The first five atom37 places (N, CA, C, CB, O) and aatype in JSON, in Angstrom:
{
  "aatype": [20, 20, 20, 20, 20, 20, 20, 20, 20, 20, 20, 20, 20, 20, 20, 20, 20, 20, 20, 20, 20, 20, 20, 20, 20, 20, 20, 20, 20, 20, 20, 20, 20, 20, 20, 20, 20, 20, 20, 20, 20, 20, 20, 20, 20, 20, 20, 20, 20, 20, 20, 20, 20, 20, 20, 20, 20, 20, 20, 20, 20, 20, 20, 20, 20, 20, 20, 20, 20, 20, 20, 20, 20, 20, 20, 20, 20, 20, 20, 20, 20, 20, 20, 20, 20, 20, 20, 20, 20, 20, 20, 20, 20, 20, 20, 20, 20, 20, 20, 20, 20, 20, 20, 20, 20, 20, 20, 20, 20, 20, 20, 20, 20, 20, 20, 20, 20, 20, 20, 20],
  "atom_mask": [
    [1, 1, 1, 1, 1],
    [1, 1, 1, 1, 1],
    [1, 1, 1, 1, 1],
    [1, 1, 1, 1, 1],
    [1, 1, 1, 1, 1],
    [1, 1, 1, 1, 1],
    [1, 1, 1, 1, 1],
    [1, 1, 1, 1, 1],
    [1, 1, 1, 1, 1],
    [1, 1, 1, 1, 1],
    [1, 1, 1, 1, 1],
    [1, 1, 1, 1, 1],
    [1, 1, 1, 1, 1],
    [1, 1, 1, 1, 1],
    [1, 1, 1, 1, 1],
    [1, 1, 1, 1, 1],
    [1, 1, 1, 1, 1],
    [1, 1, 1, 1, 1],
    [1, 1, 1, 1, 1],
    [1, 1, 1, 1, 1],
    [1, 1, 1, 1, 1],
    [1, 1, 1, 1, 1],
    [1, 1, 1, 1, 1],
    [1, 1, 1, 1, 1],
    [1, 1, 1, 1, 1],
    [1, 1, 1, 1, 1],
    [1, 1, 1, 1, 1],
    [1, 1, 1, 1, 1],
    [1, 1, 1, 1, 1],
    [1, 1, 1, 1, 1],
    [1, 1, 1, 1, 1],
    [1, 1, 1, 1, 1],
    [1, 1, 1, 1, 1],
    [1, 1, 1, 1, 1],
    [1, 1, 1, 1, 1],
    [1, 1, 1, 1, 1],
    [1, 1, 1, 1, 1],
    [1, 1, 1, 1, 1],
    [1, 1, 1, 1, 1],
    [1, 1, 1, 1, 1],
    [1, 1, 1, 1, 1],
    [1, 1, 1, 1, 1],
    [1, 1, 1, 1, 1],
    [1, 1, 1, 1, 1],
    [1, 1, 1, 1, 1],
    [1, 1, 1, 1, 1],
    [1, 1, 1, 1, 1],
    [1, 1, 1, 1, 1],
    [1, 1, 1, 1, 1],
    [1, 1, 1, 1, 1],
    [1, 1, 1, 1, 1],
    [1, 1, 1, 1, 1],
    [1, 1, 1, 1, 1],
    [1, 1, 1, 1, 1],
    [1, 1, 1, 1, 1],
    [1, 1, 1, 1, 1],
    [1, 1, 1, 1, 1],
    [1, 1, 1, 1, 1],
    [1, 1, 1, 1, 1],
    [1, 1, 1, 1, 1],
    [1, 1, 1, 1, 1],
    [1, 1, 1, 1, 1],
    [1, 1, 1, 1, 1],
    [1, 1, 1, 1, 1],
    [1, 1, 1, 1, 1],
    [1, 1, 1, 1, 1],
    [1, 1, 1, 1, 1],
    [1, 1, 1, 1, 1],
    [1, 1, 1, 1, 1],
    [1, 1, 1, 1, 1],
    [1, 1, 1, 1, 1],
    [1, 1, 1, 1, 1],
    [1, 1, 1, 1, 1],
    [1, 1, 1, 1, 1],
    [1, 1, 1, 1, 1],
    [1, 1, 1, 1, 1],
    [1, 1, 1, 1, 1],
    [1, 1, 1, 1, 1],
    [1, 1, 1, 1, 1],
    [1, 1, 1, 1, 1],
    [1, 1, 1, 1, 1],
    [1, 1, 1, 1, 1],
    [1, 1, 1, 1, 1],
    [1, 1, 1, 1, 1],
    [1, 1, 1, 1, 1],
    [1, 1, 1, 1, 1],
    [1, 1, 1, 1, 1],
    [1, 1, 1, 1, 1],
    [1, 1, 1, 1, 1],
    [1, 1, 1, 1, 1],
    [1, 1, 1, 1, 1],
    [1, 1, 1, 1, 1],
    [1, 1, 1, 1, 1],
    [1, 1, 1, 1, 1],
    [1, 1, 1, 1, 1],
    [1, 1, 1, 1, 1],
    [1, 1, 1, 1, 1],
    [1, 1, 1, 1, 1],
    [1, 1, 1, 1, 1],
    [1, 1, 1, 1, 1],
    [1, 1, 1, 1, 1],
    [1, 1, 1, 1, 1],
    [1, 1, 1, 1, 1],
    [1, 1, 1, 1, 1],
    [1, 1, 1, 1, 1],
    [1, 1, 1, 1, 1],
    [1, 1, 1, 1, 1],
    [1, 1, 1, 1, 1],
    [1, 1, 1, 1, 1],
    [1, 1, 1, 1, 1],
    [1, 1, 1, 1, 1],
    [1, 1, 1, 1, 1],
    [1, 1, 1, 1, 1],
    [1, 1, 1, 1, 1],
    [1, 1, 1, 1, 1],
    [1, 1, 1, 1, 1],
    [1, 1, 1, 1, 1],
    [1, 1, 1, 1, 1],
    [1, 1, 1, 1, 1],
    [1, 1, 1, 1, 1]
  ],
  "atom_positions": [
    [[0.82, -1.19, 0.0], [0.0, 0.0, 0.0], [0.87, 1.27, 0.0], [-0.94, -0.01, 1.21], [0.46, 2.31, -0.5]],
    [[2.27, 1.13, 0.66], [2.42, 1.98, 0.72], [3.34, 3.08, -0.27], [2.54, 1.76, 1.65], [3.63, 4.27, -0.24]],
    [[3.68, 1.64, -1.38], [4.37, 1.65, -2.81], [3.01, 2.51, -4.02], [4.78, -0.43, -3.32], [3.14, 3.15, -5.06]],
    [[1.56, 2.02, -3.06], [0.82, 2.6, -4.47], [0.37, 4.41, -4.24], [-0.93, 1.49, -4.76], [-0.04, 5.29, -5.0]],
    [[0.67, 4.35, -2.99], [0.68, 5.78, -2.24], [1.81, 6.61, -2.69], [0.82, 5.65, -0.63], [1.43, 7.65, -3.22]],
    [[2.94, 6.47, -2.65], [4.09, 7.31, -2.95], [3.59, 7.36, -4.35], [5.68, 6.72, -2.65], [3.31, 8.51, -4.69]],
    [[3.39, 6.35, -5.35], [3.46, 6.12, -6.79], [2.12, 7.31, -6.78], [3.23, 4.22, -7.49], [2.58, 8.23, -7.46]],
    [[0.94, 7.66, -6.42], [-0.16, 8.29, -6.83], [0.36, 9.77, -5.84], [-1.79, 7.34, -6.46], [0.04, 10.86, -6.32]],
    [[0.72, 9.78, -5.23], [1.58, 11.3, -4.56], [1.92, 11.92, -5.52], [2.98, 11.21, -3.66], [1.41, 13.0, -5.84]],
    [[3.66, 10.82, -6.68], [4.26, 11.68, -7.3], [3.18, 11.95, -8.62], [5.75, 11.17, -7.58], [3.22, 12.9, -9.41]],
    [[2.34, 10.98, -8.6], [1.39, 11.72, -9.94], [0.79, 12.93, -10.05], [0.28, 11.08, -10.24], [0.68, 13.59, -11.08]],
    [[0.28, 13.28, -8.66], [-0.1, 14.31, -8.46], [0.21, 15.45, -8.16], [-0.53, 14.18, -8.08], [-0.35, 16.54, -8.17]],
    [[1.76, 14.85, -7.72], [2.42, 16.28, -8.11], [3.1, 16.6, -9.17], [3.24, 16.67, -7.32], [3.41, 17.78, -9.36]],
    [[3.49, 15.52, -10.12], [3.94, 15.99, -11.65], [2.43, 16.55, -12.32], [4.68, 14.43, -12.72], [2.55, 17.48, -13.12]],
    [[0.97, 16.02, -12.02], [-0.03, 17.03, -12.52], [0.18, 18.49, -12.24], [-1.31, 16.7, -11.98], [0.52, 19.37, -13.03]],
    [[-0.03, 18.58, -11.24], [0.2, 19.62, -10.27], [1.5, 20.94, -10.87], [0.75, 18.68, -8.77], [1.47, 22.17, -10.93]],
    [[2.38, 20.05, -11.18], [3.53, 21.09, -11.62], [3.49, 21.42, -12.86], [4.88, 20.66, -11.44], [4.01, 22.44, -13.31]],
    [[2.62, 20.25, -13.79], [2.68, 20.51, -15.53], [1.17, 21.54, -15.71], [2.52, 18.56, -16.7], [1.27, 22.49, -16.47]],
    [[0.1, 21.37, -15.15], [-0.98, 22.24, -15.27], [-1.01, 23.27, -14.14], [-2.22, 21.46, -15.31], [-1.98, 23.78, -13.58]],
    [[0.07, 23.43, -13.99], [-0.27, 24.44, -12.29], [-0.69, 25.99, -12.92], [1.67, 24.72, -10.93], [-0.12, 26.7, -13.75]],
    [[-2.1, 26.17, -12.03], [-2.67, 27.67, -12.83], [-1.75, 29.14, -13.01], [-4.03, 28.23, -11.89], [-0.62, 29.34, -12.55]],
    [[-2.32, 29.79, -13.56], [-1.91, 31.09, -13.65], [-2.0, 31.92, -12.55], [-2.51, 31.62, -14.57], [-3.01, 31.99, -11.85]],
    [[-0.99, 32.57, -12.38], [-1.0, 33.7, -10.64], [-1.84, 35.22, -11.05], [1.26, 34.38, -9.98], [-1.77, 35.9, -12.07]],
    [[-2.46, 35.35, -10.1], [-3.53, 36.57, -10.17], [-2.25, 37.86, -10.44], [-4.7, 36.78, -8.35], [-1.24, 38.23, -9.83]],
    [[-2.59, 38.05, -11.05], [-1.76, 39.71, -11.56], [-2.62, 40.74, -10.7], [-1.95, 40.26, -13.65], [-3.82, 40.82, -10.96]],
    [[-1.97, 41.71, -9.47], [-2.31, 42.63, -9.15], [-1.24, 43.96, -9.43], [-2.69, 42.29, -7.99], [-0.04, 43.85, -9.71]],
    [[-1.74, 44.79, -9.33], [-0.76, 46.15, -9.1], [0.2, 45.53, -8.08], [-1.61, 47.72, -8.41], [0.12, 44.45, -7.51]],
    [[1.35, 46.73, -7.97], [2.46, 45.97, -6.84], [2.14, 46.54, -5.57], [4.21, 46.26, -7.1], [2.49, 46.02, -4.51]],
    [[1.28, 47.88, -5.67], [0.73, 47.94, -4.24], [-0.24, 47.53, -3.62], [0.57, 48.82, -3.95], [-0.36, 47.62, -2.39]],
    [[-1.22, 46.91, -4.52], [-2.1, 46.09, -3.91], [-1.08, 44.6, -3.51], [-3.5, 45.85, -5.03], [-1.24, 43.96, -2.47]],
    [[-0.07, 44.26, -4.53], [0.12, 42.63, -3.8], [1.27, 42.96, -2.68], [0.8, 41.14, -5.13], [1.81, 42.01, -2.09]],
    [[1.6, 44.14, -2.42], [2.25, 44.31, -1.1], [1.23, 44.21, 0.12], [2.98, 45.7, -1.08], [1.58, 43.58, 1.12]],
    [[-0.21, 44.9, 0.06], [-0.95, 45.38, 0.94], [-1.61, 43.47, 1.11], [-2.03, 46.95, 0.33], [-1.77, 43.01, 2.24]],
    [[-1.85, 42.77, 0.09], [-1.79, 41.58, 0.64], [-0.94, 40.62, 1.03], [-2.26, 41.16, 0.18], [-1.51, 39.81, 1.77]],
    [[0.1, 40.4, 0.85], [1.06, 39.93, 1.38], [1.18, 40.53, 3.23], [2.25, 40.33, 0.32], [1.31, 39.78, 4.19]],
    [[1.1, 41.91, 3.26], [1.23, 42.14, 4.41], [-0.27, 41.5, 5.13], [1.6, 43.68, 4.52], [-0.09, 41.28, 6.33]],
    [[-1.54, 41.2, 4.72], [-2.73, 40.82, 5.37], [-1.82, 39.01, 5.63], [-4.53, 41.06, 4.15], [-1.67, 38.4, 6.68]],
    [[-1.59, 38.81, 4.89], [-1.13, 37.1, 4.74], [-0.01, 37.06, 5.37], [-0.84, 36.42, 3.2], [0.82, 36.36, 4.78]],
    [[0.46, 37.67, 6.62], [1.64, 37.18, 7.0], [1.66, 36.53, 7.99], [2.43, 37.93, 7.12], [2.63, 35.86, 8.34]],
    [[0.01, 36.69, 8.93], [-0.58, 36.16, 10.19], [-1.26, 34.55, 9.46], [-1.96, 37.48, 10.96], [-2.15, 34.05, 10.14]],
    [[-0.98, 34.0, 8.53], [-1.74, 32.86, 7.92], [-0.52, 31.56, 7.53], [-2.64, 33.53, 6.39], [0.3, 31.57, 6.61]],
    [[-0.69, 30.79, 8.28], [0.3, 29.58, 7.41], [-0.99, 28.48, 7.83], [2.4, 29.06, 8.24], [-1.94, 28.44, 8.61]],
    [[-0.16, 27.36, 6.37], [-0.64, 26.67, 6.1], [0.14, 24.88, 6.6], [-0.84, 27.22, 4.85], [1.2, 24.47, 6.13]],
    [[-0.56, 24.25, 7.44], [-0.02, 22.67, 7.63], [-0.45, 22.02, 6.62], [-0.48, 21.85, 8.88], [-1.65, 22.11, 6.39]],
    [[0.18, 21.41, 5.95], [-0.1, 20.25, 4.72], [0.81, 19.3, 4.53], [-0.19, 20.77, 3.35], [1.92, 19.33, 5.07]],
    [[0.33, 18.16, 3.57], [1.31, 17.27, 3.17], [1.84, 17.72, 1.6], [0.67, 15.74, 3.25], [1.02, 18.39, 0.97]],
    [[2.73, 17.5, 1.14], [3.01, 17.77, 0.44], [1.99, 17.22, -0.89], [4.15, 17.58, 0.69], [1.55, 17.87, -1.84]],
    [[1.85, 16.07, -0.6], [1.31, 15.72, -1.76], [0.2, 14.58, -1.59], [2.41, 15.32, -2.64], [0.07, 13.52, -2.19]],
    [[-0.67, 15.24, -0.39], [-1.92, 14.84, 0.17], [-2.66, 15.63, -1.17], [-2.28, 15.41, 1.97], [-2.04, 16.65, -1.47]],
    [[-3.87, 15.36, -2.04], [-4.47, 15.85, -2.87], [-5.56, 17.38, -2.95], [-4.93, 14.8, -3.07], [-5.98, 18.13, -3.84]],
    [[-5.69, 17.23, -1.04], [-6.71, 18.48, -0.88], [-5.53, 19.29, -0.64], [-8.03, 18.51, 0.42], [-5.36, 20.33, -1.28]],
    [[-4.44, 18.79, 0.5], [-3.72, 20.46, 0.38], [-3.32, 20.72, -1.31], [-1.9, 20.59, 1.5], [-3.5, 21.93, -1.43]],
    [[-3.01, 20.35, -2.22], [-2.62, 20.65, -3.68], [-4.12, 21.68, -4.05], [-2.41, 18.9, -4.81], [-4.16, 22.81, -4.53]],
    [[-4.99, 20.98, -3.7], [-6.12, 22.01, -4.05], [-5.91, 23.38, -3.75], [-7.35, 21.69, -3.39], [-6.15, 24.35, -4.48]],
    [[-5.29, 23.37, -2.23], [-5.51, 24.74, -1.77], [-4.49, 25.19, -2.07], [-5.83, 25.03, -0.48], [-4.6, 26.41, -2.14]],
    [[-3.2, 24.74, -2.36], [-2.21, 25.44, -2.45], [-2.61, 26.05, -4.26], [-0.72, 24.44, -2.03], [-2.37, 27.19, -4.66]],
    [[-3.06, 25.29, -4.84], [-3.49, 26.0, -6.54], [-4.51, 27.14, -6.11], [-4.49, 24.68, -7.87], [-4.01, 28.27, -6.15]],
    [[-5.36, 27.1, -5.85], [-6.32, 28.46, -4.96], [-5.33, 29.22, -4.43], [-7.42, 28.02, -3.54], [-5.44, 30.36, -4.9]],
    [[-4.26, 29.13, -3.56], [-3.56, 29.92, -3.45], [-2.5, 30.7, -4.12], [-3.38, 29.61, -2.85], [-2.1, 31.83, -3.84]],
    [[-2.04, 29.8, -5.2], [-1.18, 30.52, -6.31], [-2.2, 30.97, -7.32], [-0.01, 29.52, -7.04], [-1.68, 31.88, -7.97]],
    [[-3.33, 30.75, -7.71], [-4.48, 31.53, -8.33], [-4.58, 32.51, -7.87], [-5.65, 31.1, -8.31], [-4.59, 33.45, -8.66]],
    [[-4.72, 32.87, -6.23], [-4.9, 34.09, -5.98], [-3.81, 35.05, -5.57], [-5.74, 34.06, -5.17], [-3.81, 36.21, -5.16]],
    [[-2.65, 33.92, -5.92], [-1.52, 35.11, -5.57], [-1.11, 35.26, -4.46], [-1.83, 36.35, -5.78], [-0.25, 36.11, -4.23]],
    [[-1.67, 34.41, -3.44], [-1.02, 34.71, -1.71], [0.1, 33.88, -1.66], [-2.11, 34.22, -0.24], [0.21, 32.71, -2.05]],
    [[1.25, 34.94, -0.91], [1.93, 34.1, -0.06], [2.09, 33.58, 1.35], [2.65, 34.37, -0.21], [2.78, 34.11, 2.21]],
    [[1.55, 32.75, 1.44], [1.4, 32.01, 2.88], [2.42, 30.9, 3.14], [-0.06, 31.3, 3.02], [2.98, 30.18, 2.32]],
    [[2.52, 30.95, 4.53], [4.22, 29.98, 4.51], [3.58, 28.8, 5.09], [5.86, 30.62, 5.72], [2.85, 28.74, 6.07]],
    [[4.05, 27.71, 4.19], [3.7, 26.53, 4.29], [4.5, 25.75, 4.94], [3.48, 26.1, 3.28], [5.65, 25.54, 4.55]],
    [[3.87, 25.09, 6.3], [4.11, 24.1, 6.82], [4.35, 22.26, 6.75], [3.52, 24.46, 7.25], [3.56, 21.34, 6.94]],
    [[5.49, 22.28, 6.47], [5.32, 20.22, 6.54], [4.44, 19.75, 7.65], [7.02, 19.22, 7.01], [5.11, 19.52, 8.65]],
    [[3.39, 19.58, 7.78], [3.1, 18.6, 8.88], [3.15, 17.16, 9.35], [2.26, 18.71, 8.97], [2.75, 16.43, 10.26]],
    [[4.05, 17.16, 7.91], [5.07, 15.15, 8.39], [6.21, 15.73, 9.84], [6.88, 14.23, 6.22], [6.7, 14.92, 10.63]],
    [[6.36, 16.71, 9.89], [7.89, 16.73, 10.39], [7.11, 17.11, 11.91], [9.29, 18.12, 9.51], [6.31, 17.98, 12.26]],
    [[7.89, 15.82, 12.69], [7.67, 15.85, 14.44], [7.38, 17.09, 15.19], [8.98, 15.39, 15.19], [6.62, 17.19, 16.16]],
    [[8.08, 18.06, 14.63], [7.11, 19.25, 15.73], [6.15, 20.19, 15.26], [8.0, 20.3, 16.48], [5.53, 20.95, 16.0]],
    [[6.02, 20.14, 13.91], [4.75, 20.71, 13.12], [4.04, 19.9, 13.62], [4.62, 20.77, 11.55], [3.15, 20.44, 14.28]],
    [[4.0, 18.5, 13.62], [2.62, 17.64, 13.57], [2.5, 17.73, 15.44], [2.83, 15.6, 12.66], [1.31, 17.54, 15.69]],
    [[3.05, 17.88, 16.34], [2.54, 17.9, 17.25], [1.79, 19.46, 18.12], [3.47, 17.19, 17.75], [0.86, 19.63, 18.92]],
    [[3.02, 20.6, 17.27], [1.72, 21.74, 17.1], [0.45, 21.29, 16.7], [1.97, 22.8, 16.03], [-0.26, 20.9, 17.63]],
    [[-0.01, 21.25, 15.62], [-0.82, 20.68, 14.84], [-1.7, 20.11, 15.49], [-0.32, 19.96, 14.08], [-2.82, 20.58, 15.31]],
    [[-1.6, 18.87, 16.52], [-2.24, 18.36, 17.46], [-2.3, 19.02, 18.61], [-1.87, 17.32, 17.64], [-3.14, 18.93, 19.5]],
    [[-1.4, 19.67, 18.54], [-1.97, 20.42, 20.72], [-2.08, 21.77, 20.41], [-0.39, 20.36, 22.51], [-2.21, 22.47, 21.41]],
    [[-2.07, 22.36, 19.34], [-2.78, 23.98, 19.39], [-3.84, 23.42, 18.61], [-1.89, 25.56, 18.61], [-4.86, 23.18, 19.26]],
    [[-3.9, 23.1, 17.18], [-4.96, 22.97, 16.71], [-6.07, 21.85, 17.11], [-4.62, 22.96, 15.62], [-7.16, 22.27, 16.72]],
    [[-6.19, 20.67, 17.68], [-6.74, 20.2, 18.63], [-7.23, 18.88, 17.61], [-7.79, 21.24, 19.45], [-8.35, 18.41, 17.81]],
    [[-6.34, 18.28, 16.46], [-6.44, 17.49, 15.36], [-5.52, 17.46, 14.8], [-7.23, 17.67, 14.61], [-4.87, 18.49, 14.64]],
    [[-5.13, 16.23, 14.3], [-4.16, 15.85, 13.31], [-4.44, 15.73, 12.02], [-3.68, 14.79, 13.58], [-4.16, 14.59, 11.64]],
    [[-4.94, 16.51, 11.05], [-5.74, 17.11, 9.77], [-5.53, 17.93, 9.02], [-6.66, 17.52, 9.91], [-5.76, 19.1, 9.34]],
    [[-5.2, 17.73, 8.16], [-4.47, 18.5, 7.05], [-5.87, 18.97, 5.82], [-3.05, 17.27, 6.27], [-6.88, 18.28, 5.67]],
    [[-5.58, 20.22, 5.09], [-4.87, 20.88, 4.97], [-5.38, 21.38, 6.64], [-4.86, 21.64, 3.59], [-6.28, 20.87, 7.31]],
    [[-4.43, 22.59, 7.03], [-5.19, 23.1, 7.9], [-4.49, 24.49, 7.97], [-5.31, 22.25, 9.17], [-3.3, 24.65, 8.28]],
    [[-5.57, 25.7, 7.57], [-4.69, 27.49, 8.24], [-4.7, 27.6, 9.16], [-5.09, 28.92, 8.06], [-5.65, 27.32, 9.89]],
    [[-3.84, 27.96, 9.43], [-3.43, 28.88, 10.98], [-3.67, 30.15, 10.92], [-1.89, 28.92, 11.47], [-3.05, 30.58, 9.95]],
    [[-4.38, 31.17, 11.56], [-4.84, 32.22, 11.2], [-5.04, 33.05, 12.65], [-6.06, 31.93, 10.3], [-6.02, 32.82, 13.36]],
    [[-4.0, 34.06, 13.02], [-3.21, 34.89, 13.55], [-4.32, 36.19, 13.62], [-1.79, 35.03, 12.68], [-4.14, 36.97, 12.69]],
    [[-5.03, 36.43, 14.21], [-5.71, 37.88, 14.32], [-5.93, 38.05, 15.36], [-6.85, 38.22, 13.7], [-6.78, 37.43, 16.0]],
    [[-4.74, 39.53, 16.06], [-5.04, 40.31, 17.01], [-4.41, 39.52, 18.33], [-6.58, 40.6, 16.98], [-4.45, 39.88, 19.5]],
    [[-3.79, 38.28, 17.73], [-3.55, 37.5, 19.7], [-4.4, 36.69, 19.48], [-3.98, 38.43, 21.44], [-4.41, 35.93, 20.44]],
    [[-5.48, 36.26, 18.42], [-6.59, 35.35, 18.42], [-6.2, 34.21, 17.56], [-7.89, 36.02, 17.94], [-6.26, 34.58, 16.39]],
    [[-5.72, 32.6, 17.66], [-5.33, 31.7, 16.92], [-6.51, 31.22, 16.38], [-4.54, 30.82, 17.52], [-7.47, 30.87, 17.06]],
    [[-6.44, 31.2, 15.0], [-8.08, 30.22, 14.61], [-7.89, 29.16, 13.68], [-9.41, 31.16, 13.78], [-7.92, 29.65, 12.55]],
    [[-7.69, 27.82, 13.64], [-7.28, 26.9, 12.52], [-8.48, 26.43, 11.94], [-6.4, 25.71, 12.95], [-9.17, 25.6, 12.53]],
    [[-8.75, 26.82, 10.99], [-9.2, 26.36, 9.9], [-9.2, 24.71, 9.04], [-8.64, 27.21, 9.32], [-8.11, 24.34, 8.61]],
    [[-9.98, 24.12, 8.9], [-9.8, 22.6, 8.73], [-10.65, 22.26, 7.29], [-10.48, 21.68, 10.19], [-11.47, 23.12, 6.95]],
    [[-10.51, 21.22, 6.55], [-11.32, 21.22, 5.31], [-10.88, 22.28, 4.52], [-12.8, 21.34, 5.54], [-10.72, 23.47, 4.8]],
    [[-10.65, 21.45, 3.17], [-10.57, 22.56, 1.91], [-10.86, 23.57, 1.84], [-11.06, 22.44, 0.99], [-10.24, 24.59, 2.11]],
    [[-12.48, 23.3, 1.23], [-13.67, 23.65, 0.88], [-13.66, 24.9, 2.05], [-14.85, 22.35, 0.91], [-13.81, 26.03, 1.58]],
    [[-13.54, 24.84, 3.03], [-13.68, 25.91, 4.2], [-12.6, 26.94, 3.98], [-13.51, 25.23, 5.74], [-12.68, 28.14, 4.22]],
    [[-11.64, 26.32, 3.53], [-10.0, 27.19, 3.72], [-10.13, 28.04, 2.31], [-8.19, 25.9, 3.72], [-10.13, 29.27, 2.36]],
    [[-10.2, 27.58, 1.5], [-10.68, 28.33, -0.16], [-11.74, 29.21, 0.08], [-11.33, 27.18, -1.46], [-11.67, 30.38, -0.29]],
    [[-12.66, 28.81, 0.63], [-13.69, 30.14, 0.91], [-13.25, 31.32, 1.77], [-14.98, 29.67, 1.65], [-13.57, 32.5, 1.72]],
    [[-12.45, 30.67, 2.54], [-12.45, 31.81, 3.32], [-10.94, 32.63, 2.69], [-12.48, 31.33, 5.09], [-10.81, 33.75, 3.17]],
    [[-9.87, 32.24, 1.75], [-9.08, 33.24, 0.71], [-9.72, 33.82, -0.3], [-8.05, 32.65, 0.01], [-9.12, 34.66, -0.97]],
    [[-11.2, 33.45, -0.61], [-11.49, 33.58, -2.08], [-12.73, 34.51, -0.8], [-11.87, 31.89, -3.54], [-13.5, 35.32, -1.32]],
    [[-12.77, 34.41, -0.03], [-14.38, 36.05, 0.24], [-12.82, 37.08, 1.01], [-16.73, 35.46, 2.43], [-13.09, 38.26, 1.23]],
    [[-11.63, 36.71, 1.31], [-11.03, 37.53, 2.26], [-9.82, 38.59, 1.43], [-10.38, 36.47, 3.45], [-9.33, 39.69, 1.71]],
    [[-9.64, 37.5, 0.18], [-8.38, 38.16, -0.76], [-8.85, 38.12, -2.43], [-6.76, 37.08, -0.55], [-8.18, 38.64, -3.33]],
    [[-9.89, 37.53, -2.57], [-10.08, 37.49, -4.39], [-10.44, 39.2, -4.37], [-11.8, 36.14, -5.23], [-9.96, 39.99, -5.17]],
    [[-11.38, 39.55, -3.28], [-12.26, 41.14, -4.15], [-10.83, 42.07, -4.12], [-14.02, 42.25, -2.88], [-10.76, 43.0, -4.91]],
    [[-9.65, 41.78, -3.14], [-9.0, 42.83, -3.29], [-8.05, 43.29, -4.03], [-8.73, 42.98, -2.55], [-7.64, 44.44, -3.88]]
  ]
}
């Protein structure tokens, strides 16, 4: 199993690298003014778990840079488990004001870059 796992990983990330979308073109002061909103946001993933690839393409679609976390590696994954309160990938970390909020599920994490950074 664990030969057909690595083998469908690297498929998806040679997809991943040969169709990888186009980056949102903003002015350079708007993609400064987001970059600076995105600096309180990282992301735990596997590299080549299939939903974080989702989000990380949503994220180079929209142009954010968010610093991405291994959560294979022993002290990501046990953050991961004792702040975020699950071992679940993809997952944001999201930094507002002193307030930690992790974010879990795709589908949840894309909505909330695409209502927080697409209009701007």
């Amino acid at each position: 199993m664990f030969v057909v796992r690595w083998i469908l990983g690297r498929i998806i990330l040679l997809l991943n690298f040969i169709f990888s979308p186009k980056k949102r073109q903003r002015p350079e002061s708007e993609q400064v003014k987001i970059d600076m909103q995105t600096q309180n946001l990282s992301l735990y993933q596997y590299n080549a778990c299939p939903f974080c690839v989702k989000v990380r393409r949503e994220m180079r679609r929209q142009n954010l840079n968010i610093a991405l976390i291994d959560a294979k590696q022993d002290s990501n994954k046990q953050a991961l488990l004792i702040q975020g309160g699950k071992l679940q990938v993809p997952c944001l970390k999201i930094n507002n004001d002193g307030k930690t909020e992790w974010l879990y599920e795709s589908k949840a994490i894309m909505n909330y870059l695409n209502d927080n950074y697409a209009k701007a």
